[in-house]
mmCIF file of C-alpha atoms and ligand atoms in Angstrom:
data_model
loop_
_atom_site.group_PDB
_atom_site.id
_atom_site.type_symbol
_atom_site.label_atom_id
_atom_site.label_comp_id
_atom_site.label_asym_id
_atom_site.label_seq_id
_atom_site.Cartn_x
_atom_site.Cartn_y
_atom_site.Cartn_z
ATOM 1 C CA MET A 1 124.847 123.135 114.102
ATOM 2 C CA SER A 2 121.967 123.315 116.363
ATOM 3 C CA ASN A 3 122.143 122.639 120.172
ATOM 4 C CA LYS A 4 118.547 121.732 120.441
ATOM 5 C CA ARG A 5 118.084 119.062 122.871
ATOM 6 C CA CYS A 6 115.754 116.720 120.871
ATOM 7 C CA TYR A 7 113.991 117.551 117.611
ATOM 8 C CA VAL A 8 112.777 115.684 114.298
ATOM 9 C CA GLU A 9 113.786 117.496 111.215
ATOM 10 C CA VAL A 10 110.911 116.658 108.434
ATOM 11 C CA ASP A 11 112.276 117.321 104.806
ATOM 12 C CA LEU A 12 109.232 118.614 103.060
ATOM 13 C CA SER A 13 111.055 118.388 99.745
ATOM 14 C CA VAL A 14 111.480 114.518 100.064
ATOM 15 C CA ILE A 15 107.534 114.180 100.911
ATOM 16 C CA ARG A 16 106.934 116.218 97.969
ATOM 17 C CA GLU A 17 109.129 114.250 95.626
ATOM 18 C CA ASN A 18 107.760 110.919 97.156
ATOM 19 C CA ALA A 19 104.143 112.400 96.183
ATOM 20 C CA ARG A 20 105.400 113.066 92.619
ATOM 21 C CA ILE A 21 106.822 109.571 92.261
ATOM 22 C CA LEU A 22 103.681 108.005 93.584
ATOM 23 C CA SER A 23 101.292 110.107 91.527
ATOM 24 C CA ALA A 24 103.145 109.109 88.400
ATOM 25 C CA SER A 25 102.660 105.518 89.272
ATOM 26 C CA LEU A 26 98.937 105.741 89.101
ATOM 27 C CA GLY A 27 96.738 104.845 86.158
ATOM 28 C CA PRO A 28 95.029 107.250 84.050
ATOM 29 C CA GLY A 29 92.156 109.142 85.730
ATOM 30 C CA GLN A 30 93.329 107.929 89.248
ATOM 31 C CA GLU A 31 94.275 110.315 91.949
ATOM 32 C CA MET A 32 96.112 110.123 95.298
ATOM 33 C CA MET A 33 94.437 110.475 98.378
ATOM 34 C CA ALA A 34 96.878 111.615 101.024
ATOM 35 C CA VAL A 35 96.479 109.638 104.356
ATOM 36 C CA VAL A 36 97.627 112.296 107.020
ATOM 37 C CA LYS A 37 95.954 110.757 109.880
ATOM 38 C CA ALA A 38 97.875 110.630 113.314
ATOM 39 C CA ASP A 39 99.431 114.033 112.506
ATOM 40 C CA ALA A 40 100.883 112.607 109.046
ATOM 41 C CA TYR A 41 102.195 109.575 110.889
ATOM 42 C CA GLY A 42 104.297 111.639 113.175
ATOM 43 C CA HIS A 43 105.528 114.172 110.570
ATOM 44 C CA GLY A 44 103.116 117.050 111.256
ATOM 45 C CA ALA A 45 99.747 116.882 109.412
ATOM 46 C CA VAL A 46 99.465 120.596 108.684
ATOM 47 C CA PRO A 47 102.771 121.361 107.100
ATOM 48 C CA VAL A 48 102.776 117.828 105.408
ATOM 49 C CA SER A 49 99.394 118.768 103.964
ATOM 50 C CA LEU A 50 100.178 122.210 102.890
ATOM 51 C CA ALA A 51 103.233 120.768 101.160
ATOM 52 C CA LEU A 52 101.128 118.190 99.328
ATOM 53 C CA LYS A 53 98.411 120.717 98.478
ATOM 54 C CA GLU A 54 101.279 122.541 96.540
ATOM 55 C CA GLU A 55 102.038 119.342 94.681
ATOM 56 C CA GLY A 56 98.338 119.231 93.465
ATOM 57 C CA VAL A 57 97.223 116.858 95.922
ATOM 58 C CA ARG A 58 93.298 117.238 96.461
ATOM 59 C CA HIS A 59 92.123 114.650 98.606
ATOM 60 C CA PHE A 60 93.020 113.961 102.268
ATOM 61 C CA ALA A 61 92.127 111.303 104.826
ATOM 62 C CA VAL A 62 92.225 111.383 108.483
ATOM 63 C CA SER A 63 90.905 109.312 111.213
ATOM 64 C CA ASN A 64 88.763 111.654 113.140
ATOM 65 C CA ILE A 65 86.897 115.072 113.455
ATOM 66 C CA ARG A 66 89.662 116.863 115.236
ATOM 67 C CA GLU A 67 92.330 116.062 112.678
ATOM 68 C CA ALA A 68 89.843 116.804 109.850
ATOM 69 C CA MET A 69 88.930 120.323 111.486
ATOM 70 C CA GLU A 70 92.776 121.100 112.021
ATOM 71 C CA LEU A 71 93.330 120.606 108.194
ATOM 72 C CA ARG A 72 90.529 123.078 107.366
ATOM 73 C CA GLU A 73 91.625 125.757 109.679
ATOM 74 C CA ALA A 74 95.076 125.485 108.140
ATOM 75 C CA GLY A 75 93.452 125.984 104.682
ATOM 76 C CA ILE A 76 93.394 122.709 103.344
ATOM 77 C CA ASP A 77 90.426 123.083 100.818
ATOM 78 C CA GLY A 78 90.264 119.735 98.886
ATOM 79 C CA GLN A 79 88.208 116.684 100.017
ATOM 80 C CA VAL A 80 88.939 115.688 103.788
ATOM 81 C CA LEU A 81 87.533 112.404 104.627
ATOM 82 C CA ILE A 82 87.200 110.961 108.104
ATOM 83 C CA LEU A 83 88.174 107.243 107.720
ATOM 84 C CA GLY A 84 86.810 106.309 111.347
ATOM 85 C CA TYR A 85 84.130 106.931 113.873
ATOM 86 C CA THR A 86 82.540 110.300 114.542
ATOM 87 C CA PRO A 87 79.326 110.761 116.760
ATOM 88 C CA ALA A 88 76.355 111.734 114.959
ATOM 89 C CA CYS A 89 76.224 114.939 117.426
ATOM 90 C CA GLU A 90 79.075 116.370 115.318
ATOM 91 C CA ALA A 91 76.769 116.498 112.076
ATOM 92 C CA ASP A 92 76.699 120.132 112.120
ATOM 93 C CA LYS A 93 80.378 120.581 112.377
ATOM 94 C CA LEU A 94 80.998 118.140 109.647
ATOM 95 C CA LYS A 95 78.754 120.149 107.568
ATOM 96 C CA SER A 96 80.077 123.590 108.246
ATOM 97 C CA TYR A 97 83.748 122.409 107.681
ATOM 98 C CA ASP A 98 82.510 120.428 104.681
ATOM 99 C CA ILE A 99 84.113 117.189 105.728
ATOM 100 C CA THR A 100 83.409 113.920 104.535
ATOM 101 C CA GLN A 101 82.507 111.147 107.082
ATOM 102 C CA ALA A 102 82.681 107.405 106.810
ATOM 103 C CA LEU A 103 79.599 105.541 107.563
ATOM 104 C CA ILE A 104 80.968 102.587 109.499
ATOM 105 C CA SER A 105 77.609 100.638 109.767
ATOM 106 C CA GLU A 106 73.806 100.843 109.380
ATOM 107 C CA GLU A 107 73.711 101.864 113.354
ATOM 108 C CA HIS A 108 76.329 104.490 112.908
ATOM 109 C CA ALA A 109 74.624 105.795 109.651
ATOM 110 C CA GLN A 110 71.224 106.246 111.323
ATOM 111 C CA GLY A 111 72.516 108.865 113.393
ATOM 112 C CA PHE A 112 73.240 111.146 110.274
ATOM 113 C CA LYS A 113 69.948 110.512 108.544
ATOM 114 C CA GLY A 114 68.491 113.695 107.033
ATOM 115 C CA THR A 115 71.552 115.713 107.921
ATOM 116 C CA GLY A 116 72.820 115.907 104.408
ATOM 117 C CA ILE A 117 76.465 115.517 105.304
ATOM 118 C CA LYS A 118 78.874 114.292 102.760
ATOM 119 C CA ALA A 119 79.491 110.551 103.454
ATOM 120 C CA GLN A 120 80.918 107.393 101.974
ATOM 121 C CA PHE A 121 79.743 103.936 103.269
ATOM 122 C CA ALA A 122 82.782 101.708 104.481
ATOM 123 C CA ILE A 123 82.294 98.160 102.751
ATOM 124 C CA ASP A 124 83.876 95.263 105.026
ATOM 125 C CA THR A 125 85.456 92.971 102.476
ATOM 126 C CA GLY A 126 87.395 90.789 104.909
ATOM 127 C CA MET A 127 89.269 92.807 107.649
ATOM 128 C CA ASN A 128 86.253 92.665 109.863
ATOM 129 C CA ARG A 129 86.834 96.121 111.389
ATOM 130 C CA ILE A 130 84.327 98.463 110.012
ATOM 131 C CA GLY A 131 81.763 98.659 107.174
ATOM 132 C CA LEU A 132 78.715 97.135 105.748
ATOM 133 C CA ASP A 133 78.971 93.248 105.193
ATOM 134 C CA GLY A 134 80.472 92.881 101.804
ATOM 135 C CA ASP A 135 79.500 89.144 101.919
ATOM 136 C CA ASP A 136 75.918 90.278 101.416
ATOM 137 C CA PRO A 137 76.025 92.704 98.310
ATOM 138 C CA ALA A 138 72.319 92.969 98.010
ATOM 139 C CA HIS A 139 71.850 94.161 101.572
ATOM 140 C CA CYS A 140 74.727 96.385 101.049
ATOM 141 C CA GLU A 141 72.976 97.764 97.908
ATOM 142 C CA ALA A 142 69.661 98.360 99.820
ATOM 143 C CA VAL A 143 71.249 100.182 102.624
ATOM 144 C CA ILE A 144 73.209 102.514 100.298
ATOM 145 C CA ARG A 145 70.129 103.278 98.265
ATOM 146 C CA SER A 146 68.037 103.915 101.263
ATOM 147 C CA TYR A 147 70.515 106.634 102.130
ATOM 148 C CA ARG A 148 70.524 108.383 98.832
ATOM 149 C CA ASP A 149 68.349 111.332 99.986
ATOM 150 C CA GLU A 150 69.443 111.335 103.754
ATOM 151 C CA VAL A 151 73.119 112.275 103.308
ATOM 152 C CA GLN A 152 75.167 113.449 100.263
ATOM 153 C CA LEU A 153 76.846 110.314 99.216
ATOM 154 C CA THR A 154 79.939 110.874 97.628
ATOM 155 C CA GLY A 155 81.498 107.241 97.412
ATOM 156 C CA LEU A 156 82.341 103.995 98.928
ATOM 157 C CA PHE A 157 85.639 102.363 100.101
ATOM 158 C CA THR A 158 87.083 99.332 101.616
ATOM 159 C CA HIS A 159 90.255 98.503 103.199
ATOM 160 C CA LEU A 160 92.691 95.663 102.412
ATOM 161 C CA CYS A 161 94.171 93.811 105.092
ATOM 162 C CA THR A 162 97.258 91.677 103.455
ATOM 163 C CA ALA A 163 97.998 93.635 100.269
ATOM 164 C CA ASP A 164 101.681 94.063 101.635
ATOM 165 C CA ASP A 165 101.872 90.249 101.486
ATOM 166 C CA PRO A 166 102.311 88.793 97.953
ATOM 167 C CA SER A 167 101.601 85.375 99.489
ATOM 168 C CA SER A 168 98.199 86.609 100.264
ATOM 169 C CA ASP A 169 97.459 88.019 96.692
ATOM 170 C CA ASP A 170 94.514 85.527 96.400
ATOM 171 C CA PHE A 171 92.808 87.064 99.584
ATOM 172 C CA THR A 172 93.613 90.628 98.327
ATOM 173 C CA GLU A 173 91.899 89.899 94.862
ATOM 174 C CA GLU A 174 88.849 88.397 96.556
ATOM 175 C CA GLN A 175 88.533 91.554 98.731
ATOM 176 C CA MET A 176 88.783 93.769 95.569
ATOM 177 C CA ALA A 177 86.084 91.526 93.924
ATOM 178 C CA ARG A 178 83.704 91.588 96.695
ATOM 179 C CA PHE A 179 84.047 95.522 96.678
ATOM 180 C CA GLU A 180 83.680 95.859 92.979
ATOM 181 C CA ALA A 181 80.514 93.555 93.108
ATOM 182 C CA VAL A 182 78.986 96.139 95.621
ATOM 183 C CA CYS A 183 79.994 99.123 93.327
ATOM 184 C CA GLU A 184 78.531 97.451 90.391
ATOM 185 C CA ARG A 185 75.236 97.170 92.077
ATOM 186 C CA VAL A 186 74.973 100.952 92.653
ATOM 187 C CA SER A 187 76.905 101.998 89.562
ATOM 188 C CA ASP A 188 73.613 103.886 88.320
ATOM 189 C CA LEU A 189 74.207 106.298 91.351
ATOM 190 C CA ASP A 190 77.624 107.783 89.784
ATOM 191 C CA LEU A 191 79.304 107.896 93.196
ATOM 192 C CA PRO A 192 82.430 109.862 92.203
ATOM 193 C CA TYR A 193 84.800 108.320 94.699
ATOM 194 C CA LEU A 194 85.236 104.457 94.974
ATOM 195 C CA HIS A 195 88.342 103.427 96.490
ATOM 196 C CA CYS A 196 90.013 100.247 98.006
ATOM 197 C CA LEU A 197 93.973 100.597 97.777
ATOM 198 C CA ASN A 198 96.187 101.596 100.589
ATOM 199 C CA SER A 199 99.975 102.022 100.130
ATOM 200 C CA ALA A 200 100.598 98.309 99.691
ATOM 201 C CA GLY A 201 97.534 97.930 97.393
ATOM 202 C CA GLY A 202 98.629 101.067 95.177
ATOM 203 C CA LEU A 203 102.101 99.562 94.778
ATOM 204 C CA TYR A 204 101.343 95.881 93.929
ATOM 205 C CA HIS A 205 97.815 95.578 92.753
ATOM 206 C CA ASN A 206 96.037 96.834 89.818
ATOM 207 C CA ALA A 207 93.888 99.547 91.124
ATOM 208 C CA TYR A 208 90.040 99.567 90.985
ATOM 209 C CA GLY A 209 88.420 102.936 91.637
ATOM 210 C CA LYS A 210 89.325 106.624 91.356
ATOM 211 C CA LEU A 211 91.326 107.183 94.399
ATOM 212 C CA VAL A 212 94.576 105.398 95.869
ATOM 213 C CA ARG A 213 95.014 106.129 99.627
ATOM 214 C CA PHE A 214 98.703 106.478 100.239
ATOM 215 C CA GLY A 215 99.905 106.610 103.627
ATOM 216 C CA ILE A 216 103.098 105.057 105.207
ATOM 217 C CA VAL A 217 104.889 105.189 101.478
ATOM 218 C CA LEU A 218 104.346 109.130 101.246
ATOM 219 C CA TYR A 219 106.773 109.245 104.209
ATOM 220 C CA GLY A 220 109.260 106.920 102.509
ATOM 221 C CA LEU A 221 108.658 104.137 104.925
ATOM 222 C CA LYS A 222 107.361 100.374 104.081
ATOM 223 C CA PRO A 223 104.226 98.861 104.753
ATOM 224 C CA ASP A 224 106.110 95.612 105.387
ATOM 225 C CA ARG A 225 109.670 95.128 105.964
ATOM 226 C CA ALA A 226 109.931 92.667 103.309
ATOM 227 C CA ASN A 227 108.477 95.054 100.602
ATOM 228 C CA VAL A 228 110.783 96.837 98.219
ATOM 229 C CA LEU A 229 109.842 100.592 97.629
ATOM 230 C CA PRO A 230 109.704 102.212 94.033
ATOM 231 C CA ASP A 231 113.302 103.698 93.252
ATOM 232 C CA GLY A 232 113.442 107.332 94.787
ATOM 233 C CA LEU A 233 111.207 106.999 97.634
ATOM 234 C CA LYS A 234 113.031 108.235 100.835
ATOM 235 C CA PRO A 235 112.240 108.487 104.459
ATOM 236 C CA ALA A 236 111.669 112.266 105.338
ATOM 237 C CA MET A 237 112.557 112.286 109.178
ATOM 238 C CA THR A 238 115.894 112.900 110.724
ATOM 239 C CA TRP A 239 115.830 112.688 114.409
ATOM 240 C CA LYS A 240 118.604 114.545 116.103
ATOM 241 C CA SER A 241 119.968 115.239 119.584
ATOM 242 C CA LEU A 242 123.323 115.859 121.315
ATOM 243 C CA ILE A 243 125.802 114.591 123.725
ATOM 244 C CA SER A 244 124.914 116.352 127.165
ATOM 245 C CA MET A 245 127.845 114.565 129.110
ATOM 246 C CA VAL A 246 130.936 112.288 128.445
ATOM 247 C CA LYS A 247 132.334 110.280 131.051
ATOM 248 C CA THR A 248 134.727 107.354 131.511
ATOM 249 C CA VAL A 249 133.226 103.862 132.982
ATOM 250 C CA HIS A 250 135.668 101.547 134.717
ATOM 251 C CA PRO A 251 135.522 97.626 134.278
ATOM 252 C CA GLY A 252 132.858 96.294 136.636
ATOM 253 C CA GLU A 253 130.844 99.290 136.827
ATOM 254 C CA SER A 254 127.209 99.061 135.411
ATOM 255 C CA ILE A 255 125.033 101.614 133.406
ATOM 256 C CA SER A 256 121.511 102.817 133.847
ATOM 257 C CA TYR A 257 118.551 101.217 135.661
ATOM 258 C CA GLY A 258 118.471 97.621 136.588
ATOM 259 C CA ARG A 259 122.221 97.298 135.919
ATOM 260 C CA THR A 260 121.606 95.411 132.648
ATOM 261 C CA PHE A 261 124.906 96.312 131.233
ATOM 262 C CA THR A 262 128.258 96.052 133.012
ATOM 263 C CA ALA A 263 131.636 97.305 131.449
ATOM 264 C CA GLU A 264 134.294 94.571 130.846
ATOM 265 C CA HIS A 265 136.911 97.028 129.872
ATOM 266 C CA GLU A 266 137.539 100.851 130.309
ATOM 267 C CA MET A 267 134.884 102.545 128.346
ATOM 268 C CA ARG A 268 134.049 106.184 127.215
ATOM 269 C CA VAL A 269 130.431 106.720 127.699
ATOM 270 C CA ALA A 270 128.079 109.562 126.332
ATOM 271 C CA THR A 271 124.840 110.657 127.619
ATOM 272 C CA VAL A 272 122.054 111.392 125.269
ATOM 273 C CA PRO A 273 119.129 113.670 126.591
ATOM 274 C CA VAL A 274 116.306 111.812 124.805
ATOM 275 C CA GLY A 275 114.069 109.012 126.404
ATOM 276 C CA TYR A 276 110.971 107.044 126.139
ATOM 277 C CA ALA A 277 108.957 110.163 126.937
ATOM 278 C CA ASP A 278 109.925 111.674 123.753
ATOM 279 C CA GLY A 279 109.036 108.483 121.924
ATOM 280 C CA TYR A 280 112.442 106.895 121.845
ATOM 281 C CA ARG A 281 111.839 103.310 122.362
ATOM 282 C CA ARG A 282 112.745 101.542 125.558
ATOM 283 C CA ASP A 283 112.951 98.462 123.517
ATOM 284 C CA MET A 284 116.117 100.116 122.081
ATOM 285 C CA SER A 285 117.840 99.343 125.584
ATOM 286 C CA ASN A 286 121.283 97.431 124.800
ATOM 287 C CA GLN A 287 120.299 96.886 121.332
ATOM 288 C CA GLY A 288 120.040 100.124 119.199
ATOM 289 C CA SER A 289 122.491 102.292 117.856
ATOM 290 C CA VAL A 290 122.977 106.277 117.309
ATOM 291 C CA TRP A 291 125.325 107.960 114.982
ATOM 292 C CA ILE A 292 127.966 110.329 116.094
ATOM 293 C CA ARG A 293 130.381 112.100 113.833
ATOM 294 C CA GLY A 294 129.412 109.345 111.254
ATOM 295 C CA LYS A 295 130.127 106.505 113.434
ATOM 296 C CA GLU A 296 127.923 103.882 115.201
ATOM 297 C CA ALA A 297 127.524 104.267 118.863
ATOM 298 C CA ARG A 298 125.731 101.411 120.580
ATOM 299 C CA ILE A 299 123.112 102.122 123.398
ATOM 300 C CA LEU A 300 124.344 100.725 126.809
ATOM 301 C CA GLY A 301 121.958 99.767 129.415
ATOM 302 C CA ARG A 302 118.193 100.754 129.669
ATOM 303 C CA VAL A 303 116.749 103.800 127.784
ATOM 304 C CA CYS A 304 115.096 106.028 130.616
ATOM 305 C CA MET A 305 112.211 108.379 130.411
ATOM 306 C CA ASP A 306 114.495 111.483 129.334
ATOM 307 C CA GLN A 307 117.973 110.174 128.783
ATOM 308 C CA PHE A 308 120.062 107.150 127.497
ATOM 309 C CA MET A 309 123.868 106.256 127.303
ATOM 310 C CA CYS A 310 125.744 105.016 124.479
ATOM 311 C CA ASP A 311 129.301 103.680 123.694
ATOM 312 C CA VAL A 312 131.626 106.292 122.354
ATOM 313 C CA THR A 313 134.987 104.161 123.205
ATOM 314 C CA ASP A 314 135.786 103.977 119.460
ATOM 315 C CA ILE A 315 134.811 107.575 118.696
ATOM 316 C CA PRO A 316 137.644 109.432 120.687
ATOM 317 C CA GLU A 317 136.596 112.704 119.161
ATOM 318 C CA ALA A 318 133.109 112.519 120.354
ATOM 319 C CA SER A 319 132.546 115.583 122.869
ATOM 320 C CA PHE A 320 130.102 117.789 124.604
ATOM 321 C CA GLU A 321 127.250 118.982 122.762
ATOM 322 C CA ASP A 322 128.305 116.896 119.571
ATOM 323 C CA GLU A 323 125.213 116.170 117.286
ATOM 324 C CA VAL A 324 123.768 112.673 117.763
ATOM 325 C CA ILE A 325 121.678 111.012 115.090
ATOM 326 C CA LEU A 326 118.840 108.948 116.330
ATOM 327 C CA MET A 327 117.197 108.116 112.830
ATOM 328 C CA ASP A 328 117.794 109.183 109.304
ATOM 329 C CA GLN A 329 117.257 107.808 105.855
ATOM 330 C CA HIS A 330 119.408 104.951 106.312
ATOM 331 C CA TYR A 331 118.943 103.899 110.008
ATOM 332 C CA ASN A 332 115.180 104.916 109.618
ATOM 333 C CA ALA A 333 111.957 104.074 111.289
ATOM 334 C CA ASP A 334 111.810 100.663 109.731
ATOM 335 C CA THR A 335 115.220 99.969 110.843
ATOM 336 C CA ILE A 336 114.390 100.757 114.396
ATOM 337 C CA ALA A 337 110.793 98.954 114.023
ATOM 338 C CA ALA A 338 112.757 95.760 113.293
ATOM 339 C CA LEU A 339 114.930 95.889 116.359
ATOM 340 C CA CYS A 340 111.659 96.836 118.423
ATOM 341 C CA ARG A 341 109.816 94.049 116.647
ATOM 342 C CA THR A 342 107.144 96.333 115.441
ATOM 343 C CA ILE A 343 106.405 98.293 112.337
ATOM 344 C CA GLY A 344 107.804 101.445 111.072
ATOM 345 C CA TYR A 345 104.242 103.022 111.406
ATOM 346 C CA GLU A 346 104.234 102.796 115.130
ATOM 347 C CA ILE A 347 107.741 104.100 115.477
ATOM 348 C CA ALA A 348 107.119 107.242 113.579
ATOM 349 C CA CYS A 349 103.522 107.893 115.320
ATOM 350 C CA ASP A 350 105.064 107.318 118.664
ATOM 351 C CA ILE A 351 107.596 110.255 118.448
ATOM 352 C CA SER A 352 106.013 112.220 120.986
ATOM 353 C CA LYS A 353 104.877 115.855 121.226
ATOM 354 C CA ARG A 354 107.826 116.855 123.496
ATOM 355 C CA THR A 355 110.212 116.157 120.418
ATOM 356 C CA GLU A 356 109.937 119.405 118.325
ATOM 357 C CA ARG A 357 109.383 119.179 114.658
ATOM 358 C CA VAL A 358 111.552 121.342 112.416
ATOM 359 C CA TYR A 359 110.797 121.635 108.716
ATOM 360 C CA ILE A 360 113.425 121.949 106.094
ATOM 361 C CA HIS A 361 112.986 122.204 102.450
ATOM 362 C CA GLY A 362 115.823 120.247 100.889
ATOM 363 C CA ASN A 363 119.309 120.199 102.170
ATOM 364 C CA ASN A 364 120.009 123.598 101.367
ATOM 365 C CA GLY A 365 116.589 124.656 102.715
ATOM 366 C CA LYS A 366 115.959 127.126 105.375
ATOM 367 C CA ALA A 367 114.690 125.442 108.794
ATOM 368 C CA GLU A 368 111.165 126.538 109.644
ATOM 369 C CA LYS A 369 109.401 125.880 113.078
ATOM 370 C CA PHE A 370 105.825 125.260 113.150
HETATM 371 C C1 PLP B 1 95.642 104.179 107.690
HETATM 372 C C2 PLP B 1 94.763 103.736 106.494
HETATM 373 C C3 PLP B 1 95.371 103.796 105.201
HETATM 374 C C4 PLP B 1 96.625 104.110 104.828
HETATM 375 O O1 PLP B 1 97.515 102.966 105.030
HETATM 376 P P1 PLP B 1 98.914 102.799 104.395
HETATM 377 O O2 PLP B 1 99.146 101.464 104.758
HETATM 378 O O3 PLP B 1 99.688 103.643 105.492
HETATM 379 O O4 PLP B 1 98.990 103.294 103.059
HETATM 380 C C5 PLP B 1 94.269 103.668 104.032
HETATM 381 N N1 PLP B 1 92.956 103.251 104.277
HETATM 382 C C6 PLP B 1 92.621 103.317 105.391
HETATM 383 C C7 PLP B 1 91.176 102.774 105.656
HETATM 384 C C8 PLP B 1 93.245 103.311 106.683
HETATM 385 O O5 PLP B 1 92.885 103.357 107.877
#
């Protein structure tokens, strides 16, 4: 048992198994692009990407140039695509690191003219976030062709905005059709990478294009709460802390800031040295639970910056320095997200730097610190 104050254990064997299951679900000739932006959704981009590389993953997507360079410096040698904005003044760096840049508009693309960087045009098919206007395929075609000799075009991509919602399937099909129409117009260019599917798209829609950009499902979490994941996909994170103090609280006494919880009977209360500065959501105040010796302990009062309290009245064996589980495969980021009225993505990304990440390779694996 560890007496670390607060850490997330990431089981890389779970992420590898998730990747194997997802790869097996793809059609012939299709490959996964692992989306490892935002430090692999809080799991740690470098260890996750190195583990995926060992599973044969050759395409990685990030959100910005710092994330891309971090992967290269760690020895990731496949395709690294930046899905978002990079200023044109970084063209030399993109080139020397062999990073592929998304071109998010004509205005953005102009800055990269003549640089010869690897690039892919984003096509906007309905998200209205980035990309050339997919409602005007003739214009998309003209722009794409005009960049043939200015950059090294390696593909086109679009992003689906409601693929996780079966009642919006018509819209998703329209988005894919718009994308396909643009791709068809430039099919003579033989661009190697055409891709439109995120996790939900990959799970629920017939893929068009070579790559499927799997993000959230690689980490065993759901695009939407209502989704059912394929058998075998599991969350890879276990968030652990310990009891720093146990005390008795008498009837009428209150707990934590603002006195939002008052004891009605005598209670045993444990303090846990984790707070919102570690990324543990303040929305869990008086709502969430943690797990001690396999039993549920409700959070009492407000979550503070660095600590919170929980009810161990019914766990008499709970004592100083006992392990506390804040999140595991069952009570996972999606469970916490439901309580906090958000999505598992945000819960995972918000676990802060102050929470140490420890890597294991299966239950019997040796822990390894990055
Ligand atoms: C984040 C992102 C993804 C991955 O989305 P998931 O829902 O996590 O699979 C794919 N494509 C783009 C453009 C993204 O921004």
